[in-house]
Amino acid sequence: MRTLLEPLLPYEGALWIFRVVLAGCLIAHVGCAVLLTRRAHVARGRFRRRGLGLRSFTARTMLVSGLVLLLFIVFHILDLTVGTRPFASASFAGATESTSHAYDNLIASFSRPGVAVFYLLAMAVLGAHLLHGLWTAVNDLGVTGARARQVG
């Protein structure tokens, strides 16, 4: 990744482009989530029925799962990219001009049971978050409607 497109871009140029684009996408995602929540509250109005139980577990936990994933992203960057203690393992080795220690850092990080469990839980939360997001997008596009089921 550090030397990707190196004749066209400087050393680590593509990597920094990816980082900036990912950060922009994360900011846009959070902004759209806030906007969607505000619009839903306005559309719902003052009188809202509660306790209908129609929402799925993933729908009810989108905010919590989003916050957990945000904390995971921060932890992941501090653990495996920056190497900040106490997040990173004691044997963290930063990249140099000639070599990368990404594999060694990953093994050292996952050798700590708490970190390995946190990564597994974060991946499960990511799966639930993506499941709800994709299911909502499919529903919004009408793929699960009666007309689409008749065609298929």
CSV table of N, CA and C in Angstrom, one decimal, residues 10-65:
chain,number,residue,atom,x,y,z
A,10,PRO,N,3.6,10.1,-4.8
A,10,PRO,CA,4.7,10.0,-3.9
A,10,PRO,C,4.6,8.8,-2.9
A,11,TYR,N,5.6,8.5,-2.2
A,11,TYR,CA,5.6,7.3,-1.3
A,11,TYR,C,4.5,7.6,-0.3
A,12,GLU,N,3.6,6.6,-0.1
A,12,GLU,CA,2.5,6.6,0.8
A,12,GLU,C,1.4,7.5,0.3
A,13,GLY,N,1.4,8.0,-1.0
A,13,GLY,CA,0.4,8.9,-1.5
A,13,GLY,C,-0.9,8.2,-1.6
A,14,ALA,N,-1.0,7.0,-2.2
A,14,ALA,CA,-2.2,6.3,-2.3
A,14,ALA,C,-2.8,5.9,-1.0
A,15,LEU,N,-2.0,5.6,0.0
A,15,LEU,CA,-2.4,5.2,1.3
A,15,LEU,C,-3.1,6.4,2.0
A,16,TRP,N,-2.5,7.6,1.8
A,16,TRP,CA,-3.1,8.8,2.4
A,16,TRP,C,-4.4,9.2,1.7
A,17,ILE,N,-4.5,9.0,0.4
A,17,ILE,CA,-5.7,9.2,-0.4
A,17,ILE,C,-6.8,8.3,0.2
A,18,PHE,N,-6.5,7.0,0.4
A,18,PHE,CA,-7.5,6.1,0.9
A,18,PHE,C,-7.9,6.5,2.3
A,19,ARG,N,-7.0,7.0,3.1
A,19,ARG,CA,-7.3,7.4,4.5
A,19,ARG,C,-8.3,8.6,4.5
A,20,VAL,N,-8.0,9.6,3.6
A,20,VAL,CA,-8.8,10.8,3.6
A,20,VAL,C,-10.2,10.4,3.1
A,21,VAL,N,-10.3,9.6,2.0
A,21,VAL,CA,-11.6,9.2,1.5
A,21,VAL,C,-12.4,8.4,2.6
A,22,LEU,N,-11.8,7.5,3.3
A,22,LEU,CA,-12.5,6.7,4.3
A,22,LEU,C,-12.9,7.7,5.5
A,23,ALA,N,-12.1,8.6,5.8
A,23,ALA,CA,-12.5,9.6,6.9
A,23,ALA,C,-13.7,10.4,6.4
A,24,GLY,N,-13.7,10.8,5.2
A,24,GLY,CA,-14.8,11.6,4.6
A,24,GLY,C,-16.1,10.8,4.5
A,25,CYS,N,-15.9,9.5,4.2
A,25,CYS,CA,-17.1,8.6,4.1
A,25,CYS,C,-17.7,8.4,5.5
A,26,LEU,N,-16.8,8.3,6.5
A,26,LEU,CA,-17.3,8.1,7.9
A,26,LEU,C,-18.0,9.3,8.4
A,27,ILE,N,-17.5,10.5,8.1
A,27,ILE,CA,-18.1,11.8,8.5
A,27,ILE,C,-19.5,11.9,7.8
A,28,ALA,N,-19.5,11.6,6.5
A,28,ALA,CA,-20.8,11.7,5.8
A,28,ALA,C,-21.8,10.7,6.3
A,29,HIS,N,-21.3,9.5,6.7
A,29,HIS,CA,-22.2,8.4,7.2
A,29,HIS,C,-22.9,8.9,8.5
A,30,VAL,N,-22.0,9.4,9.4
A,30,VAL,CA,-22.6,9.9,10.7
A,30,VAL,C,-23.5,11.1,10.5
A,31,GLY,N,-23.1,12.0,9.6
A,31,GLY,CA,-24.0,13.2,9.3
A,31,GLY,C,-25.3,12.7,8.7
A,32,CYS,N,-25.3,11.8,7.8
A,32,CYS,CA,-26.6,11.3,7.2
A,32,CYS,C,-27.4,10.5,8.3
A,33,ALA,N,-26.8,9.8,9.2
A,33,ALA,CA,-27.5,9.2,10.3
A,33,ALA,C,-28.2,10.2,11.2
A,34,VAL,N,-27.5,11.3,11.5
A,34,VAL,CA,-28.1,12.3,12.3
A,34,VAL,C,-29.3,13.0,11.6
A,35,LEU,N,-29.1,13.3,10.3
A,35,LEU,CA,-30.1,13.9,9.5
A,35,LEU,C,-31.3,13.0,9.4
A,36,LEU,N,-31.1,11.7,9.2
A,36,LEU,CA,-32.2,10.8,9.0
A,36,LEU,C,-33.0,10.7,10.4
A,37,THR,N,-32.3,10.6,11.5
A,37,THR,CA,-32.9,10.6,12.8
A,37,THR,C,-33.8,11.8,13.0
A,38,ARG,N,-33.2,13.0,12.7
A,38,ARG,CA,-34.0,14.2,12.9
A,38,ARG,C,-35.3,14.2,12.0
A,39,ARG,N,-35.1,13.8,10.8
A,39,ARG,CA,-36.3,13.8,9.9
A,39,ARG,C,-37.3,12.8,10.4
A,40,ALA,N,-36.9,11.7,10.9
A,40,ALA,CA,-37.9,10.7,11.5
A,40,ALA,C,-38.6,11.3,12.7
A,41,HIS,N,-37.9,12.0,13.5
A,41,HIS,CA,-38.6,12.6,14.7
A,41,HIS,C,-39.6,13.6,14.3
A,42,VAL,N,-39.3,14.4,13.3
A,42,VAL,CA,-40.2,15.5,12.8
A,42,VAL,C,-41.4,14.8,12.1
A,43,ALA,N,-41.2,13.8,11.3
A,43,ALA,CA,-42.3,13.1,10.6
A,43,ALA,C,-43.2,12.4,11.6
A,44,ARG,N,-42.6,11.9,12.6
A,44,ARG,CA,-43.4,11.1,13.6
A,44,ARG,C,-44.4,12.1,14.4
A,45,GLY,N,-44.0,13.3,14.6
A,45,GLY,CA,-44.8,14.2,15.3
A,45,GLY,C,-44.8,14.1,16.8
A,46,ARG,N,-45.7,14.8,17.4
A,46,ARG,CA,-45.7,14.9,18.9
A,46,ARG,C,-46.3,13.6,19.5
A,47,PHE,N,-47.2,13.0,18.8
A,47,PHE,CA,-47.9,11.9,19.3
A,47,PHE,C,-47.4,10.6,18.7
A,48,ARG,N,-46.8,9.8,19.5
A,48,ARG,CA,-46.1,8.6,19.0
A,48,ARG,C,-46.6,7.4,19.8
A,49,ARG,N,-47.0,6.4,19.1
A,49,ARG,CA,-47.3,5.1,19.8
A,49,ARG,C,-46.0,4.5,20.2
A,50,ARG,N,-46.0,3.9,21.4
A,50,ARG,CA,-44.8,3.2,21.9
A,50,ARG,C,-45.1,1.8,22.2
A,51,GLY,N,-44.1,1.0,22.2
A,51,GLY,CA,-44.3,-0.4,22.6
A,51,GLY,C,-44.9,-1.3,21.6
A,52,LEU,N,-44.8,-1.0,20.3
A,52,LEU,CA,-45.5,-1.8,19.3
A,52,LEU,C,-44.6,-3.1,19.0
A,53,GLY,N,-43.3,-3.0,19.3
A,53,GLY,CA,-42.5,-4.2,19.1
A,53,GLY,C,-42.2,-4.6,17.7
A,54,LEU,N,-42.4,-3.7,16.8
A,54,LEU,CA,-42.3,-4.0,15.4
A,54,LEU,C,-40.8,-3.9,14.9
A,55,ARG,N,-40.0,-3.2,15.6
A,55,ARG,CA,-38.6,-3.0,15.1
A,55,ARG,C,-37.8,-4.2,15.5
A,56,SER,N,-36.9,-4.5,14.6
A,56,SER,CA,-36.0,-5.6,14.9
A,56,SER,C,-34.9,-5.2,15.9
A,57,PHE,N,-34.2,-6.2,16.4
A,57,PHE,CA,-33.1,-6.0,17.3
A,57,PHE,C,-32.0,-5.1,16.7
A,58,THR,N,-31.7,-5.3,15.4
A,58,THR,CA,-30.7,-4.5,14.7
A,58,THR,C,-31.1,-3.1,14.5
A,59,ALA,N,-32.4,-2.9,14.3
A,59,ALA,CA,-32.9,-1.5,14.1
A,59,ALA,C,-32.9,-0.8,15.5
A,60,ARG,N,-33.2,-1.5,16.6
A,60,ARG,CA,-33.2,-0.8,17.9
A,60,ARG,C,-31.8,-0.5,18.3
A,61,THR,N,-30.8,-1.2,17.8
A,61,THR,CA,-29.4,-1.0,18.3
A,61,THR,C,-28.5,-0.3,17.3
A,62,MET,N,-29.0,0.3,16.3
A,62,MET,CA,-28.2,1.0,15.3
A,62,MET,C,-27.3,2.1,16.0
A,63,LEU,N,-27.9,2.9,16.9
A,63,LEU,CA,-27.1,3.9,17.5
A,63,LEU,C,-26.0,3.3,18.3
A,64,VAL,N,-26.3,2.3,19.2
A,64,VAL,CA,-25.3,1.7,20.0
A,64,VAL,C,-24.2,1.0,19.2
A,65,SER,N,-24.7,0.3,18.2
A,65,SER,CA,-23.7,-0.4,17.3
A,65,SER,C,-22.8,0.6,16.6
